[in-house]
C-alpha cells in the first residue's frame, strides 16, 4: 500500500498513499473538509453527508470520507454546489438538534457548533418539531446519554463494533427513530467505553463525572501520560483551580493508537484521595511527629548511612517500584550504590533481567507482524491498550494470534491457536516449545536439564501445531508477562527467543509486557541487585568503574525477596521502601509483616498510606502521578514525558532523593527534572539522545540494552512436591481491582468483583464443590475466602484466583516466586 | 446471490417467479455461478414470503437429488451449494450492500461504493448479486441466444421487463413488457382502459420511489431512459393508473410516509429530511399549507436527492418533485382554496349544516366530541363551529336527514 497517488484538490497538487480518503488527503495540504461521522480510526462510513465535495467526471457529489484518492482525480471543495449541500445538511442536522448549547458539556469543543459557524446557513427555512427523547439518562454508571442531542453519526456504535470488537453499543430502531443503545438496555460498561465520549461530535455522550463541573474553555489542559499500566497511554488531564476535572485521549500511534481505557479516564480520583501521604513524619514510641519534608529526607540519608557504617553496606537495602519514574529510580539507585555502597537494590518479586536476545518491539509492531505469540500474558486485564491493538491487528491487519497461557482469557476468541498448560507448568511448556523448534532446526536449545519432560498438560498434537505455527510464520512478535511466569521460566523464555532468532526465515521481536507503569524503565535504570543502569551486569567491572565511579559496589546485592528473608533473620537492618507495598503485594503475607517489624529502620516513601507505611519508622510523601513530572519507559521501550496536571507544596521525588544524596556529600546540582534526564542520557548508553526536546510530544524509543546471554536456566526446583489433595494456585490480574488507587469512592466501583476461585470441573467434582459455593483457600501462612467458579478457565490440578481487591489479600497465601499450593475446603 | 427481497407495496414479480417457477431461478443462479466459478450461493428473500421459501427449498432439494447442486455437479469439477436466507421485512434490505450486511447478521445500512460488491461483497468476498427476476431470464437467454433477447426493446435497453400494474384500471396484475411499450399501450390496450368510464388523471410510475406523470405523458415508453427523461424512474417496475378520484398530494403522502418509515436512518438528509417533508405534506393536506411551501418543498427534495447515499434517499423524493412539476396547480388549490378535488384529504373537509334540511332533532350534538355544534334543538337549525371541529365525521353519521355535508 505504499504507492503514492497524485491528485489535485482545489487546484493544489496533493500526493497521498493509495487507499487514503480524500478528506485526509485534503488535510495534508491544509484544506479542511467538514465532517461529523468520519473518524480516521473508524474508517469510511459516509452517513452524515457533511463532507460532500465535487469530483470532476463524477455526476453526483461524493462524500470525501468514503472516496479513496485516485490518480489524476480533480476534487473541488468550495463550489456553490458543495456549499449549498453543506448548508442543507447542516440545516437538517440542526433542525433535529436541541439548542441547549448553554448547558451542554460539549460547548466550546463541539464539531456541530464549529461546523455550523463555518459552513452553516445563517437562518433556517422552516419550523420543525424536533424529536423528543428523555434528556440525560445513564448509559452506564460513568456515561450519560442525551439522545435528543444525538445526530446519529454512528461513531460510537462503530467504535464498539470495529475498535472494541464488542458490538455492545448499537443503533436501535429505524430511520427517524434511530437511537443509540444497548441490548436489553443493559449498561454499556466495557473496558474502553469512555472513548465514545471523546469521539461523539456532539454532547450526546458525556462523562457523568465531569458533567456540569466546568466549561471546557476554563480548563487547564496538560498533555500527560496514564500511569496505571505499562502501556503509558497518552492523555490530556483537564484541571481547574488545581482540582482534577477530567481525562481525555491524546492520540499517539506509537503507543495507544488514539484510545485509552476506562481505568485511565475514571481512575484518577486518587489524586485527591483522603489517604494520601502529605507530610513527612517519624514515629517514636507510637507517636507520629510531622517534619519538614527536606529535613526528613536528609535525616533518612544520615540514619541509613549510620547503619551502613555500623553493620556494613550489606545491612541496608532499597526496595523500589516499577511505578516510579526513570529519574526517581535512577537517583535512588545512585544514592544506594554511590553513597551507601550497596547493591541491595530491587523493585519486584519476580525474576526478570534487562536485555532480550531479539529486537525489543514497540507497540505499533503488534500490527506489523504475521503472528502475535502471547505468553502468560492477559492483556485485557493487564495492559488494556495491547488488547485493542491485538484486536486491530487480527481484524484489520490479517495478523494471527497464538496464545500460550495457563488460563483462558478474553482474547481466546480471536486466537488462531490457544494452548493451555497446567498452572505452574509454564517453564515446562516453554521448554517444550523451544525444544520442539530446536529439534526441527537441529540446534541445541541450550536448556540442559531444564527441558526435563515435566508434564505440561498440553496434548502432543496441540504442541506440534504450535511449533508448526511458529516455525512457518515469517514475522513474530512475542508478548510475555514476566510477572506471571513462575520459578525459572523467565530464563527458559529467553532461551526460547534465542532459538526463534536462530531460525533464518523468521524475523522476531518481543515485548516484555509486565503490567506495571515503568517496569521496563526500572530494569533500564538498574534498580536491580545485579545490573547497573543500561543493563550492565556486575561482571563488567571495567565499564562500571569508568562510568559510575571507582568505588561503585560490585558484589551482587540481594533481591527483593532475599532482602525480606534477611530482614527476618536479622541480617538486614534498614530498608527504604519506595512506592511499593510488600506486605500486601509480595508473596508471604504475615511473614513479611513480621520480617519488616524486625528492622531497625524502615523508611517508606509513598503516595498513599499502605499496610507497609503503617509499619514505617519514617514516612516520606511522594506526590505521584498528576502532581509530579518525570519520564517513563513503556513496555514497548518508548520513553515519554509525563507532565504534571496539579500542583502541590511538597517537593517532587527527584528533589527528595537528590537531597538525600546531597546530605551524604553528593554535589551534583540538577536544577530541574531534566537535569536528571540529562545525566541518564550521558551515563546510560541506551538513553543517549533522550532529552526534553526529543520526547516532548510523542516520546522516543530508547535503544534496547545489549543482550549479554543472561543467566542460564537452573535445575528445576525440587521443592514443589504436591501435598495431599492440594491444588496449584496462580494469582491473576484483574484490571479494576479495588485497591488503593481505585478505592471504594471510585467511579469504577461497578466493575469491582467479589473474590472468586476458578477451578476445573474435574477438581470441583473431586472436592465436591459447586458453583457459587464459598470456600476457604489455605496455605502457609494465610487463608483467603472465595466463591467457587467451576469453569474450564484452567486445567485440572490448578486454580486461578484473580486479585480483585486489597481486602481479599490473596497474595498472602503465595509462597514465594515459585509454584504455590493451596488446600480448599468449604467455608 | 439472488436478491428476492421486495419491499415496495405494489411489486411482486420476484415473489411470483420464486413461487411459480423456483427452478428457473435456481437454474439461472447456477449458470451465473458456473460463469464466475462461485462456490456458495444464497437466495435472499423475506421470511413472510412463506410460500416462496417453501417452494425454493423444495426446488433446491430436488436439484440436489438430481445432482444439479452439490459436489461435482453433473460429473464436472464444479461444486456449489445454495441455501435460502430468510431476511426480515424491511424495504432497505433490497439494497445490495444492506442485503449483504443483513446476511452477515449486521444492521442493514447501505454502504458507500466503491468498493463494489463484485470486489468486496458478502463477508468481504467478491459477490455477484441479481434480482430473482433477472436470474430467471438467464436460462431462456442461454437457450435461445443473446440475439433473440436483444431483438426486443429499444436500442438502449434490450429485452423486456415484468411490470406490476394496478390502479383504477379494468385488468391489473403482472405483465412482461417489451421496453418499447408505452404507458398508453398498456392502460388502454392490455388493461382495458380506466374503469367505470372515468378518465385517466395520473400515472404513478416506479412504485414508492417513483413519481407521477400526467395523461399528456402517457405516450412515454417504459424503458429506463425515457422514464428518466420524464422525471420518474423504473424503480420497482410497478405503475398504477389513477382516475380523478386520486389526489396527487395524498399519493405523495403515501410514498413519502412509506419511505420515511423505511429509511434506515443512516444519512442525515434522508433521516430528517423525509420527516420534514412528510410533515409539510400533512400541513398542506390539512389546510395549514402556505404558498411558499411549494418552493421550499422542491428545494428540500432536491437537496435530499443530491446528498443521500443510497437509492432510497435519492429517489424517495420523486413523488414530491414530479408532483410539483406536473401537478403544481393541485398543490396550489389545496393551499389557496383549501379544496381537495378528489376529496381524499380529509383534513380539508368542511362540515356544514344545510339549514333547510335540518329538523333540529339534536341527534348530532351528543356525538360531537369537541362540542362544536350549537343549536339543533327547539326548532333552531344546528350550527357547526369550524374552529372546534376536528373533522371526525361523527355528526355526518348521526344525521338521519342528510342535512350535514
Ligand atoms: S451518540 Fe454521539 S457518537 Fe453516537 S451516534 Fe449519536 S452523535 Fe454519533
Ligand atoms: S491501557 Fe494502561 S496506560 Fe493505557 S490508559 Fe489503560 S491503564 Fe492507562
Ligand atoms: S463525514 Fe463523510 S459522510 Fe460523514
XYZ file of C-alpha atoms in Angstrom, chain A residues 405-767:
363
model
C -1.175 -19.495 28.918
C -2.416 -21.366 31.961
C -5.890 -19.848 31.667
C -8.388 -18.865 29.040
C -8.596 -15.121 28.505
C -10.931 -12.757 26.736
C -8.639 -12.766 23.730
C -9.000 -16.504 23.177
C -11.941 -15.995 20.879
C -9.632 -14.156 18.488
C -6.846 -16.697 18.598
C -5.908 -18.934 15.708
C -4.498 -21.292 18.291
C -4.675 -21.216 22.036
C -2.684 -23.678 24.039
C -3.163 -24.131 27.761
C -0.580 -25.535 30.095
C -1.129 -26.617 33.687
C -0.910 -23.959 36.338
C 2.754 -23.754 37.294
C 3.939 -25.662 34.236
C 4.933 -22.552 32.314
C 8.605 -23.477 32.415
C 7.949 -26.957 31.080
C 5.635 -25.603 28.381
C 8.186 -23.047 27.221
C 10.897 -25.671 27.271
C 8.716 -27.982 25.202
C 8.112 -25.259 22.640
C 11.767 -24.292 22.496
C 12.745 -27.955 22.340
C 10.241 -28.646 19.579
C 11.553 -25.775 17.487
C 15.162 -26.696 18.176
C 14.549 -30.254 17.062
C 13.047 -29.115 13.788
C 16.102 -26.962 13.265
C 18.561 -29.412 14.592
C 20.107 -26.949 17.023
C 20.632 -27.113 20.755
C 18.021 -25.244 22.731
C 20.637 -24.613 25.397
C 18.279 -25.731 28.086
C 20.296 -28.519 29.606
C 18.237 -30.346 32.218
C 15.618 -27.683 32.362
C 13.983 -29.261 29.363
C 13.250 -32.264 31.541
C 9.910 -33.544 30.489
C 7.730 -32.325 33.314
C 4.059 -32.714 32.455
C 2.689 -29.608 30.771
C -0.915 -30.646 30.363
C -0.689 -29.785 26.680
C -1.790 -32.528 24.305
C 1.067 -33.533 21.999
C -0.765 -32.569 18.825
C -1.532 -29.096 20.168
C 2.115 -28.530 20.937
C 3.024 -29.757 17.495
C 0.553 -27.371 15.973
C 2.071 -24.500 17.922
C 5.606 -25.417 16.892
C 4.416 -25.577 13.292
C 2.633 -22.233 13.512
C 5.695 -20.519 14.944
C 8.078 -22.173 12.533
C 6.069 -21.222 9.474
C 5.432 -17.607 10.419
C 7.673 -15.110 8.718
C 7.445 -12.421 11.347
C 6.665 -12.966 15.002
C 6.006 -10.620 17.843
C 6.271 -12.352 21.206
C 4.458 -10.710 24.092
C 5.185 -12.181 27.503
C 4.390 -11.182 31.033
C 7.455 -11.776 33.196
C 5.393 -11.229 36.320
C 3.145 -14.189 35.506
C 5.981 -16.618 34.900
C 6.911 -18.786 37.836
C 10.246 -20.014 39.059
C 12.865 -20.206 36.423
C 10.629 -19.804 33.395
C 11.899 -16.377 32.621
C 15.285 -17.779 31.690
C 13.698 -20.531 29.651
C 11.681 -17.938 27.833
C 14.821 -16.095 26.807
C 16.235 -19.380 25.521
C 13.073 -19.820 23.507
C 13.556 -16.380 21.997
C 17.138 -17.294 21.203
C 16.014 -20.433 19.406
C 13.474 -18.494 17.373
C 16.082 -15.918 16.478
C 18.198 -18.709 15.049
C 15.556 -19.667 12.512
C 16.739 -17.863 9.404
C 13.271 -17.435 7.890
C 11.840 -15.690 10.929
C 12.095 -12.068 11.905
C 11.289 -11.973 15.590
C 10.895 -9.359 18.270
C 9.477 -9.317 21.754
C 7.609 -7.096 24.168
C 8.296 -7.785 27.850
C 4.803 -6.991 28.987
C 4.907 -6.628 32.735
C 1.747 -4.761 33.624
C 3.411 -2.077 35.737
C 3.783 1.509 34.553
C 7.528 1.745 34.373
C 8.597 -1.888 34.617
C 10.928 -1.523 31.661
C 12.311 1.757 32.968
C 13.039 0.182 36.352
C 15.126 -2.508 34.636
C 16.849 0.055 32.455
C 17.636 2.251 35.447
C 19.359 -0.631 37.153
C 17.011 -0.958 40.106
C 18.349 -4.495 40.325
C 20.791 -6.262 42.603
C 22.955 -7.495 39.739
C 22.740 -4.906 36.970
C 23.775 -1.282 36.711
C 21.724 1.162 34.666
C 21.608 0.266 30.993
C 21.593 -3.475 31.667
C 25.284 -3.557 32.577
C 25.970 -6.743 34.600
C 28.221 -6.593 37.629
C 30.791 -8.655 35.757
C 31.632 -5.700 33.553
C 33.625 -4.097 36.329
C 35.725 -2.034 33.993
C 32.810 -0.321 32.349
C 31.039 0.228 35.648
C 34.006 1.878 37.279
C 34.605 4.085 34.317
C 31.041 5.213 34.061
C 29.843 5.289 37.645
C 32.992 5.849 39.620
C 35.874 3.880 41.065
C 34.049 2.996 44.215
C 30.957 1.500 42.681
C 29.996 -1.655 44.590
C 30.491 -4.803 42.545
C 29.284 -7.554 44.840
C 25.882 -8.906 43.906
C 23.151 -7.468 46.074
C 20.059 -9.032 47.495
C 16.897 -9.369 45.520
C 13.661 -8.081 46.975
C 12.618 -11.453 48.342
C 16.095 -12.092 49.716
C 16.054 -8.751 51.479
C 12.851 -9.728 53.237
C 14.377 -13.047 54.207
C 17.464 -11.333 55.586
C 15.303 -8.909 57.479
C 13.634 -11.894 59.035
C 16.983 -13.349 60.042
C 18.157 -10.006 61.317
C 20.997 -9.571 58.829
C 19.332 -6.664 57.072
C 18.939 -3.748 59.418
C 17.430 -0.968 57.333
C 15.155 -0.863 54.331
C 13.825 2.014 52.313
C 10.611 1.098 50.539
C 9.712 3.398 47.689
C 6.175 3.292 46.232
C 5.771 -0.366 46.971
C 3.609 -2.291 49.401
C 5.329 -5.614 50.066
C 3.077 -6.518 52.985
C 0.167 -6.820 50.607
C 1.747 -7.432 47.250
C 4.600 -9.800 47.942
C 4.150 -13.496 48.490
C 4.245 -14.333 52.142
C 1.677 -12.104 53.820
C 2.021 -12.113 57.591
C 5.612 -13.300 57.387
C 6.602 -10.186 55.542
C 4.977 -8.018 58.102
C 6.848 -9.833 60.852
C 10.118 -9.516 58.957
C 9.706 -5.786 58.412
C 8.906 -5.265 62.055
C 12.329 -6.651 62.945
C 14.143 -3.916 61.039
C 15.985 -1.235 62.941
C 14.867 1.283 60.378
C 12.016 1.075 57.902
C 11.516 4.110 55.720
C 8.524 4.249 53.412
C 8.378 6.839 50.677
C 4.952 6.587 49.142
C 1.964 8.421 47.796
C -0.882 6.723 49.649
C -0.954 5.081 53.058
C -0.377 1.356 52.824
C -0.086 -1.656 55.069
C 3.670 -1.168 54.794
C 3.724 2.565 55.501
C 1.863 1.896 58.738
C 4.873 -0.096 59.919
C 7.404 2.567 58.982
C 9.630 4.485 61.352
C 9.895 7.313 58.898
C 7.398 8.179 56.193
C 8.169 10.469 53.280
C 5.493 11.812 50.966
C 5.626 11.065 47.248
C 3.402 13.265 45.153
C 2.926 10.698 42.449
C 1.378 10.970 39.010
C -0.759 14.051 38.357
C 1.496 16.129 40.657
C 4.997 15.029 39.719
C 6.564 15.105 36.312
C 9.007 12.562 35.012
C 9.804 10.257 32.154
C 8.725 6.647 31.949
C 9.560 3.858 29.539
C 6.651 1.780 28.379
C 6.674 -1.928 27.597
C 7.473 -1.082 24.006
C 10.631 0.761 25.082
C 9.231 4.193 24.368
C 10.380 6.950 26.676
C 7.769 9.618 27.198
C 7.261 12.707 29.280
C 4.589 12.623 31.958
C 3.663 16.180 32.742
C 2.031 17.327 35.893
C -1.588 18.439 35.933
C -1.885 19.583 39.542
C 0.492 21.414 41.808
C 1.487 20.844 45.402
C 3.721 22.422 48.024
C 5.735 19.277 48.595
C 8.988 18.776 46.712
C 8.911 16.216 43.897
C 10.529 12.836 44.494
C 13.640 13.617 42.481
C 14.349 16.571 44.747
C 13.810 14.460 47.831
C 16.263 11.848 46.595
C 18.816 14.337 45.372
C 18.503 15.936 48.799
C 19.417 12.574 50.318
C 22.427 12.345 48.009
C 23.438 15.880 48.959
C 23.152 15.086 52.651
C 25.824 12.439 52.125
C 28.118 14.670 50.152
C 26.977 14.399 46.513
C 27.400 17.815 44.993
C 25.526 17.349 41.746
C 23.006 20.138 41.278
C 20.284 19.047 38.881
C 18.355 22.333 38.890
C 15.418 20.646 37.160
C 13.972 17.255 36.446
C 15.552 17.286 33.025
C 18.923 17.753 34.650
C 18.492 14.208 35.900
C 17.292 13.088 32.499
C 20.443 14.585 31.009
C 22.619 12.635 33.393
C 20.787 9.437 32.462
C 21.363 10.168 28.776
C 25.075 10.609 29.481
C 25.548 7.562 31.662
C 23.182 5.095 30.084
C 24.033 4.280 26.534
C 20.570 3.178 25.517
C 19.145 6.506 26.663
C 21.619 8.619 24.694
C 19.776 11.402 22.928
C 16.729 11.285 25.178
C 16.021 14.786 26.366
C 13.098 17.090 26.837
C 13.011 18.233 23.231
C 13.136 14.776 21.711
C 10.367 13.253 23.806
C 8.197 16.301 24.277
C 5.126 15.350 22.276
C 5.145 11.760 21.184
C 8.115 10.279 23.006
C 11.059 8.424 21.558
C 12.160 4.813 21.628
C 15.230 4.125 23.680
C 17.760 1.668 22.306
C 17.327 -1.697 23.937
C 20.140 -2.609 26.312
C 22.549 -5.151 24.820
C 21.900 -8.862 25.203
C 24.719 -10.487 27.053
C 23.458 -14.015 27.284
C 21.724 -13.610 30.610
C 21.932 -16.223 33.293
C 21.264 -19.795 32.163
C 18.349 -21.811 33.456
C 18.830 -23.577 36.720
C 17.802 -27.048 37.646
C 14.130 -27.364 38.286
C 13.113 -26.582 41.831
C 12.630 -29.844 43.659
C 10.622 -28.362 46.483
C 7.419 -28.414 44.518
C 6.201 -31.827 45.537
C 2.401 -31.882 45.641
C 0.809 -32.069 49.003
C -2.107 -34.317 49.500
C -5.140 -33.020 47.651
C -3.665 -29.566 47.252
C -4.019 -27.580 44.051
C -1.575 -25.260 42.389
C -2.508 -21.620 42.655
C -1.803 -18.680 40.452
C -2.979 -15.199 41.190
C -4.167 -13.465 38.052
C -4.632 -9.754 37.480
C -7.963 -8.024 37.294
C -7.991 -4.570 35.753
C -10.498 -2.933 38.054
C -9.075 -4.148 41.324
C -10.439 -2.426 44.405
C -7.094 -1.226 45.694
C -5.522 1.969 46.964
C -5.782 3.540 43.527
C -9.383 2.693 42.710
C -10.824 2.720 46.173
C -14.415 2.450 47.236
C -15.066 6.045 46.183
C -14.104 5.277 42.641
C -16.412 5.934 39.726
C -15.462 2.489 38.563
C -16.744 0.609 41.548
C -19.397 -1.066 39.425
C -16.541 -3.097 37.980
C -15.419 -4.387 41.351
C -15.814 -8.115 41.753
C -16.075 -10.490 44.668
C -13.275 -12.904 45.393
C -13.596 -15.916 43.135
C -11.585 -19.065 42.680
C -11.705 -20.570 39.194
C -11.350 -24.292 39.154
C -11.722 -27.053 36.661
C -14.815 -29.240 36.626
C -12.703 -32.285 37.390
C -11.326 -30.825 40.604
C -14.650 -29.380 41.658
C -16.229 -32.811 41.348
C -13.400 -34.471 43.181
C -13.699 -31.988 46.045
